[in-house]
Coordinates of C-alpha atoms and ligand atoms in Angstrom, one line a residue:
M16 CA 12.7 2.6 -31.4
K17 CA 15.2 2.1 -29.3
P18 CA 18.9 2.0 -30.0
K19 CA 20.7 -0.9 -28.5
S20 CA 22.5 -0.4 -25.3
V21 CA 26.0 -1.6 -24.3
L22 CA 24.7 -3.1 -21.5
G23 CA 23.4 -6.0 -22.4
S24 CA 26.5 -7.6 -24.0
S25 CA 29.6 -9.2 -22.2
T26 CA 33.1 -7.8 -23.2
A27 CA 33.6 -10.3 -25.7
E28 CA 29.8 -10.9 -27.4
L29 CA 30.7 -6.4 -27.1
R30 CA 34.1 -6.7 -29.0
D31 CA 32.5 -9.2 -32.0
A32 CA 29.6 -6.4 -32.0
L33 CA 32.2 -3.5 -32.8
S34 CA 34.3 -5.3 -34.4
A35 CA 31.6 -5.9 -37.3
Q36 CA 31.0 -2.1 -37.1
G37 CA 34.6 -1.7 -38.1
F38 CA 36.4 -0.8 -34.6
E39 CA 39.9 -2.7 -32.9
A40 CA 39.2 -5.4 -30.7
Y41 CA 40.1 -3.5 -28.0
R42 CA 37.9 -0.7 -28.0
A43 CA 34.9 -2.9 -26.7
E44 CA 37.3 -2.9 -23.4
Q45 CA 38.0 0.7 -23.1
V46 CA 34.1 1.1 -23.4
L47 CA 33.1 -1.2 -20.6
H48 CA 35.7 0.0 -18.7
W49 CA 34.6 3.7 -18.6
I50 CA 31.3 2.9 -17.8
F51 CA 31.8 0.6 -15.2
R52 CA 34.8 1.6 -13.3
R53 CA 35.5 5.0 -14.1
N54 CA 31.7 5.9 -14.0
V55 CA 31.3 8.0 -17.4
L56 CA 28.7 6.8 -19.4
D57 CA 28.7 9.2 -21.8
F58 CA 30.5 8.0 -25.2
S59 CA 31.9 11.6 -26.0
A60 CA 33.6 11.6 -22.9
M61 CA 35.8 8.3 -23.7
S62 CA 38.5 10.4 -24.6
N63 CA 41.2 7.6 -25.5
L64 CA 38.6 6.7 -28.6
R65 CA 39.1 8.5 -31.8
L66 CA 36.4 10.9 -32.2
E67 CA 34.9 10.1 -35.2
Q68 CA 34.6 6.4 -33.3
R69 CA 33.0 8.3 -30.4
R70 CA 30.1 9.6 -32.8
Q71 CA 29.5 6.7 -34.3
L72 CA 29.3 5.1 -30.7
A73 CA 26.5 7.2 -30.0
A74 CA 25.0 7.3 -33.2
E75 CA 24.1 3.5 -33.2
W76 CA 24.5 2.7 -29.4
C77 CA 22.9 4.1 -26.2
V78 CA 24.7 3.7 -22.5
H79 CA 21.1 3.5 -20.3
P80 CA 18.6 1.9 -21.8
L81 CA 16.5 3.3 -18.3
E82 CA 15.4 6.9 -17.8
R83 CA 15.6 7.7 -14.5
A84 CA 12.2 9.6 -13.2
A85 CA 13.3 10.0 -9.8
V86 CA 14.9 9.0 -6.7
F87 CA 13.0 8.8 -3.1
G88 CA 15.6 9.3 -0.1
G89 CA 14.1 7.1 2.9
E90 CA 14.9 8.3 6.9
D91 CA 17.2 4.9 7.2
G92 CA 19.5 6.2 3.9
T93 CA 17.5 3.7 1.6
Q94 CA 17.0 5.3 -1.8
K95 CA 14.2 4.3 -3.9
L96 CA 14.9 4.9 -8.0
Q97 CA 11.9 5.4 -9.9
L98 CA 13.4 4.5 -13.8
L99 CA 11.1 4.1 -17.0
T100 CA 11.4 2.1 -19.6
H101 CA 11.9 2.7 -23.5
D102 CA 8.2 1.9 -23.9
G103 CA 6.7 3.7 -20.9
A104 CA 6.6 1.3 -17.7
S105 CA 7.9 2.3 -14.2
I106 CA 10.5 0.2 -12.3
E107 CA 11.9 0.4 -9.3
T108 CA 15.2 -0.3 -8.0
V109 CA 16.6 0.2 -4.1
L110 CA 19.6 1.0 -3.1
I111 CA 19.9 0.1 0.6
P112 CA 23.4 1.2 2.7
E113 CA 23.9 -1.1 5.8
D114 CA 27.7 -0.1 7.4
R115 CA 30.0 -1.1 4.7
R116 CA 27.5 -3.1 2.7
Y117 CA 25.7 -1.4 -0.4
T118 CA 23.5 -3.4 -1.5
V119 CA 20.9 -2.8 -4.6
C120 CA 18.0 -4.5 -4.9
V121 CA 16.9 -5.3 -8.6
S122 CA 13.8 -5.9 -10.7
S123 CA 13.6 -8.5 -13.2
Q124 CA 10.5 -7.9 -15.0
V125 CA 7.7 -5.2 -15.0
G126 CA 5.4 -6.1 -12.4
C127 CA 4.8 -10.0 -11.6
S128 CA 2.7 -12.7 -12.1
L129 CA 2.4 -15.0 -9.6
D130 CA -0.2 -12.7 -8.0
C131 CA 1.6 -13.6 -4.1
S132 CA -1.8 -12.3 -1.6
F133 CA 0.5 -10.1 0.8
C134 CA 3.2 -8.5 -1.9
A135 CA 2.1 -4.7 -3.6
T136 CA 4.1 -5.9 -7.0
G137 CA 1.4 -9.1 -7.8
R138 CA -1.1 -6.4 -8.1
L139 CA 0.4 -4.9 -11.3
G140 CA -0.1 -8.2 -12.8
L141 CA 2.9 -9.1 -15.5
G142 CA 3.7 -6.2 -18.3
R143 CA 6.6 -8.0 -19.8
N144 CA 10.0 -8.9 -18.6
L145 CA 12.9 -7.1 -18.4
G146 CA 16.2 -7.4 -20.9
A147 CA 19.3 -7.8 -19.4
D148 CA 20.6 -4.4 -20.4
E149 CA 17.7 -3.1 -18.3
I150 CA 18.5 -5.2 -15.7
V151 CA 22.1 -4.1 -15.9
D152 CA 21.4 -0.7 -16.1
Q153 CA 19.5 -0.6 -12.3
V154 CA 22.7 -1.2 -10.9
V155 CA 24.6 1.7 -13.3
H156 CA 21.6 4.2 -12.0
A157 CA 22.2 2.7 -8.5
Q158 CA 25.9 2.6 -8.7
D159 CA 25.4 6.6 -9.7
V160 CA 23.4 7.1 -6.6
A161 CA 26.2 5.3 -4.6
H162 CA 29.1 7.2 -5.4
T163 CA 27.1 11.0 -4.8
M164 CA 26.6 9.2 -1.0
G165 CA 30.9 8.1 -1.8
N166 CA 30.2 4.7 -1.9
D167 CA 30.4 1.5 -4.2
V168 CA 27.8 -0.9 -4.9
S169 CA 29.0 -4.1 -3.1
H170 CA 25.7 -6.5 -3.2
I171 CA 23.3 -7.5 -5.8
V172 CA 19.9 -8.8 -5.3
F173 CA 17.0 -10.3 -7.1
M174 CA 14.4 -9.1 -5.0
G175 CA 12.7 -6.4 -6.8
M176 CA 10.0 -6.8 -8.9
G177 CA 8.8 -9.6 -10.5
E178 CA 9.9 -12.9 -10.4
P179 CA 13.6 -13.6 -11.6
L180 CA 13.5 -17.5 -12.6
L181 CA 10.1 -16.5 -14.8
N182 CA 12.9 -14.9 -16.8
L183 CA 15.7 -16.7 -16.5
K184 CA 17.4 -16.1 -19.6
N185 CA 17.8 -12.5 -19.4
V186 CA 18.4 -12.7 -15.6
L187 CA 21.2 -15.3 -16.6
Q188 CA 22.4 -12.5 -19.5
A189 CA 22.7 -9.8 -16.7
I190 CA 24.6 -11.9 -14.5
R191 CA 27.2 -12.6 -17.0
V192 CA 27.9 -8.7 -17.8
L193 CA 27.6 -8.0 -14.0
I194 CA 30.3 -10.2 -13.2
D195 CA 32.7 -10.6 -16.6
P196 CA 35.4 -8.8 -14.9
K197 CA 36.2 -6.6 -18.0
A198 CA 32.1 -5.5 -17.0
G199 CA 30.5 -5.1 -14.1
G200 CA 33.4 -7.4 -12.0
F201 CA 30.8 -8.3 -9.0
S202 CA 31.9 -12.0 -7.5
P203 CA 28.4 -14.0 -8.0
K204 CA 28.7 -14.4 -4.2
R205 CA 27.7 -11.0 -4.2
I206 CA 24.7 -11.8 -6.2
T207 CA 21.5 -13.8 -4.8
V208 CA 18.6 -15.1 -6.8
S209 CA 15.5 -14.7 -5.0
T210 CA 12.5 -17.5 -6.6
A211 CA 9.0 -17.6 -5.2
G212 CA 10.1 -21.7 -5.8
V213 CA 10.1 -21.9 -9.9
V214 CA 11.5 -25.3 -9.4
P215 CA 12.0 -26.6 -12.7
K216 CA 14.4 -23.4 -13.5
M217 CA 16.7 -23.8 -9.7
A218 CA 18.4 -26.2 -11.3
E219 CA 19.3 -24.4 -14.5
L220 CA 20.3 -21.2 -12.5
G221 CA 22.5 -23.0 -10.2
Q222 CA 24.2 -25.2 -13.1
A223 CA 24.8 -21.8 -14.9
V224 CA 26.3 -19.2 -12.4
P225 CA 27.2 -20.0 -9.1
V226 CA 25.6 -17.5 -6.9
R227 CA 23.2 -17.7 -4.0
L228 CA 19.9 -18.3 -3.7
A229 CA 17.1 -17.1 -1.7
V230 CA 13.7 -19.1 -1.5
S231 CA 10.7 -17.5 -0.7
L232 CA 9.0 -19.8 1.5
H233 CA 6.8 -17.7 4.2
A234 CA 4.9 -21.0 5.2
T235 CA 5.4 -24.5 6.6
T236 CA 2.0 -26.5 5.4
D237 CA 0.9 -26.3 1.8
E238 CA -2.8 -24.8 2.8
V239 CA -1.0 -21.5 4.6
R240 CA 1.2 -21.6 1.3
N241 CA -1.3 -22.2 -1.3
R242 CA -3.0 -19.1 0.3
L243 CA 0.1 -16.8 0.3
V244 CA 2.1 -17.7 -2.9
P245 CA -0.4 -19.4 -5.2
L246 CA 2.2 -20.8 -7.2
N247 CA 2.6 -23.5 -4.3
R248 CA -0.1 -25.2 -6.2
R249 CA 2.2 -26.3 -9.4
F250 CA 5.3 -27.0 -7.1
P251 CA 4.2 -27.7 -3.2
I252 CA 7.2 -27.1 -0.6
A253 CA 8.1 -30.8 -0.6
T254 CA 8.6 -30.7 -4.2
L255 CA 10.3 -27.2 -3.3
L256 CA 12.5 -28.7 -1.2
E257 CA 13.8 -31.2 -2.7
A258 CA 15.2 -28.5 -5.5
C259 CA 16.9 -27.0 -3.1
R260 CA 18.2 -30.1 -1.7
R261 CA 19.4 -30.8 -5.2
Y262 CA 21.2 -26.9 -5.9
P263 CA 24.9 -26.6 -6.1
A264 CA 25.9 -24.6 -3.3
S265 CA 29.4 -25.1 -1.5
D266 CA 29.9 -26.3 1.6
R267 CA 30.0 -23.0 3.3
E268 CA 27.2 -21.7 1.5
R269 CA 23.7 -21.5 2.8
I270 CA 20.3 -21.2 0.9
S271 CA 18.3 -18.1 2.5
F272 CA 14.6 -18.9 3.5
E273 CA 12.8 -15.7 3.3
Y274 CA 10.3 -15.9 5.7
T275 CA 7.7 -12.8 5.9
M276 CA 5.6 -13.2 9.4
I277 CA 1.9 -12.5 9.0
R278 CA 0.3 -12.2 12.2
D279 CA -1.9 -15.0 13.2
V280 CA -1.4 -16.7 9.5
N281 CA 2.1 -18.2 9.7
D282 CA 4.0 -16.7 13.1
S283 CA 2.6 -19.1 15.5
A284 CA 5.2 -21.6 17.3
A285 CA 3.9 -24.3 15.8
D286 CA 4.7 -23.1 12.6
A287 CA 8.1 -22.0 14.3
Q288 CA 8.7 -26.1 15.0
R289 CA 7.3 -27.4 11.8
L290 CA 9.9 -24.7 9.9
I291 CA 12.3 -26.3 11.8
K292 CA 12.0 -29.5 10.7
L293 CA 11.4 -28.4 6.9
V294 CA 14.6 -27.3 6.6
R295 CA 16.9 -29.9 8.9
G296 CA 19.7 -31.7 6.9
L297 CA 19.6 -28.6 4.4
R298 CA 22.7 -25.4 4.4
A299 CA 19.9 -23.2 5.1
K300 CA 19.4 -19.9 7.1
V301 CA 16.1 -18.4 8.0
N302 CA 15.4 -14.5 7.5
L303 CA 12.1 -13.6 8.9
I304 CA 11.0 -10.4 7.3
P305 CA 8.0 -8.9 9.5
L306 CA 4.9 -7.9 7.2
N307 CA 5.3 -4.6 5.5
E308 CA 1.9 -3.5 5.6
H309 CA 0.4 -1.1 2.1
P310 CA -2.3 0.2 1.0
G311 CA -5.0 -2.0 0.2
A312 CA -3.3 -5.3 2.1
N313 CA -5.7 -7.0 4.7
F314 CA -2.7 -8.5 6.2
R315 CA -0.8 -7.5 9.3
R316 CA 2.3 -7.4 10.8
P317 CA 2.7 -9.7 13.6
H318 CA 3.8 -8.2 17.2
D319 CA 7.3 -8.0 17.8
A320 CA 6.9 -10.6 20.4
A321 CA 5.8 -13.0 18.1
V322 CA 8.7 -12.3 15.9
S323 CA 11.1 -12.8 18.7
R324 CA 9.9 -15.8 20.1
F325 CA 9.4 -17.6 16.5
A326 CA 13.1 -16.5 16.4
D327 CA 14.2 -18.1 19.1
I328 CA 12.1 -21.3 18.5
L329 CA 14.2 -21.5 15.8
A330 CA 17.6 -21.0 17.2
H331 CA 16.7 -23.1 20.3
G332 CA 16.3 -25.9 16.9
R333 CA 20.6 -24.9 16.0
V334 CA 18.3 -23.0 12.8
T335 CA 20.3 -20.1 11.7
V336 CA 17.8 -17.0 11.7
T337 CA 18.0 -13.2 11.0
V338 CA 15.4 -10.8 11.2
R339 CA 15.2 -8.1 8.5
R340 CA 14.7 -4.6 9.7
S341 CA 13.2 -2.9 7.2
R342 CA 14.3 -1.0 5.2
G343 CA 13.0 2.3 3.2
D344 CA 9.2 1.3 4.3
D345 CA 8.6 5.0 4.6
I346 CA 9.2 5.5 0.8
Y347 CA 7.2 2.5 0.1
A348 CA 10.5 0.9 -0.5
A349 CA 10.4 -2.0 1.8
C350 CA 10.1 -5.8 0.6
G351 CA 6.3 -6.5 -1.0
Q352 CA 6.0 -2.6 -1.0
L353 CA 7.3 -1.8 -5.0
G354 CA 4.8 -1.1 -7.1
A355 CA 2.5 0.3 -4.1
V356 CA 0.9 3.7 -5.0
A357 CA 2.7 6.3 -3.7
R358 CA 2.0 8.2 -0.9
E359 CA 0.5 11.8 -1.2
A360 CA 3.9 13.3 1.2
E361 CA 6.4 10.8 -0.7
T362 CA 8.6 13.4 -2.1
P363 CA 11.0 13.2 -5.0
I364 CA 14.6 14.4 -3.8
E365 CA 15.5 14.6 -7.0
A366 CA 13.7 14.5 -9.8
E367 CA 15.5 14.6 -13.6
T368 CA 12.9 16.4 -16.6
R369 CA 12.7 13.7 -19.5
R370 CA 15.0 13.3 -22.3
Ligands
SAH415 N1 9.8 -13.7 -6.9 C1 10.8 -13.4 -6.2 C2 11.8 -12.0 -6.2 C3 10.9 -10.9 -5.4 S1 11.8 -11.0 -3.5 C4 10.0 -14.2 -4.6 O1 9.2 -14.1 -4.3 O2 11.4 -14.8 -3.6 C5 11.3 -10.5 -2.7 C6 10.6 -10.6 -1.0 O3 9.8 -10.1 -0.6 C7 10.0 -12.2 -1.7 O4 10.3 -13.0 -0.5 C8 8.2 -11.6 -0.7 O5 7.7 -13.0 -1.2 C9 8.5 -10.4 -0.1 N2 7.3 -10.2 0.3 C10 6.3 -10.0 -0.6 N3 5.6 -8.7 -0.4 C11 6.2 -8.3 1.2 C12 5.3 -7.4 2.3 N4 4.0 -7.0 1.7 N5 6.3 -7.4 3.7 C13 6.9 -8.0 3.6 N6 7.9 -8.9 2.9 C14 7.4 -9.3 1.8

């Protein structure tokens, strides 16, 4: 049986749990301070707690529910962490250094049930939902790696394996811990949740926490989107965009629409024109992601010229557009590559033995 991790609880919840075990009320804050501010993850080193309390914590609780199996370093500085759950599943978390930003891309599920046709994770099917502690722990592990690079994680995106809105309860709990000033201490503005369009859960997310929303659109007609994102058959484009219109966002925030560009599938000038019409009236920005190819994918990345033409048309239509530079594709850490079979050349820069 896995011991309970302190990472699944906000300060108030941990205070209640520890009080029930005889700890003073302020101990929870001390424990979380060690973990999140001082990067001390071993109860025995938490020197302002009494020795017997440290022992009691170590006997009944753990910090990391996930074990780091390997870290793969990409040429561009991207780090892919392979983490193992207590029941033997393997998940991936990606740390993306960019100028002053250090973004961690977290997984919300083992595998994914959505089966988007161009995504490697979809091939795996759904294993299970990750717990809140397992989601928070990905940030803690990434923070640890970021520190070795002399930096702190600044942004969190739920764009790893899985569909966060199909595990909303645990995702929300993880976000509460991450934005708790005495725990993760992140601003909700620096957290983005990406969804393939689980419409009924979008409002619930927005009402619960003021995080940013990203929507994986990828197509401008239902016919094409049905093929790429099977979930579209339940929640077609018009319904999805209606939910976006209702998503609570303050004036300066925009919803990001991710648009994975696939050669001859959704990269035409006509698509760009339709996309302008679709997002009109929404506070939106469009993030173009040229397809990252992976073994077994039968779609192709568009030519660079097609990507720039598409971006130009959007810009002329006064749509804010960015092109996502592919990060970490040499280590299969880029969008839609998580879970893809590792190349043989891929060697971990740090491989820890199992505990
Ligand atoms: N399930 C959520 C979270 C995953 S985010 C969602 O769909 O939004 C990962 C993003 O990468 C999604 O926009 C996904 O559609 C995109 N993606 C998946 N496979 C890709 C690939 N091969 N190349 C580029 N982007 C891809």
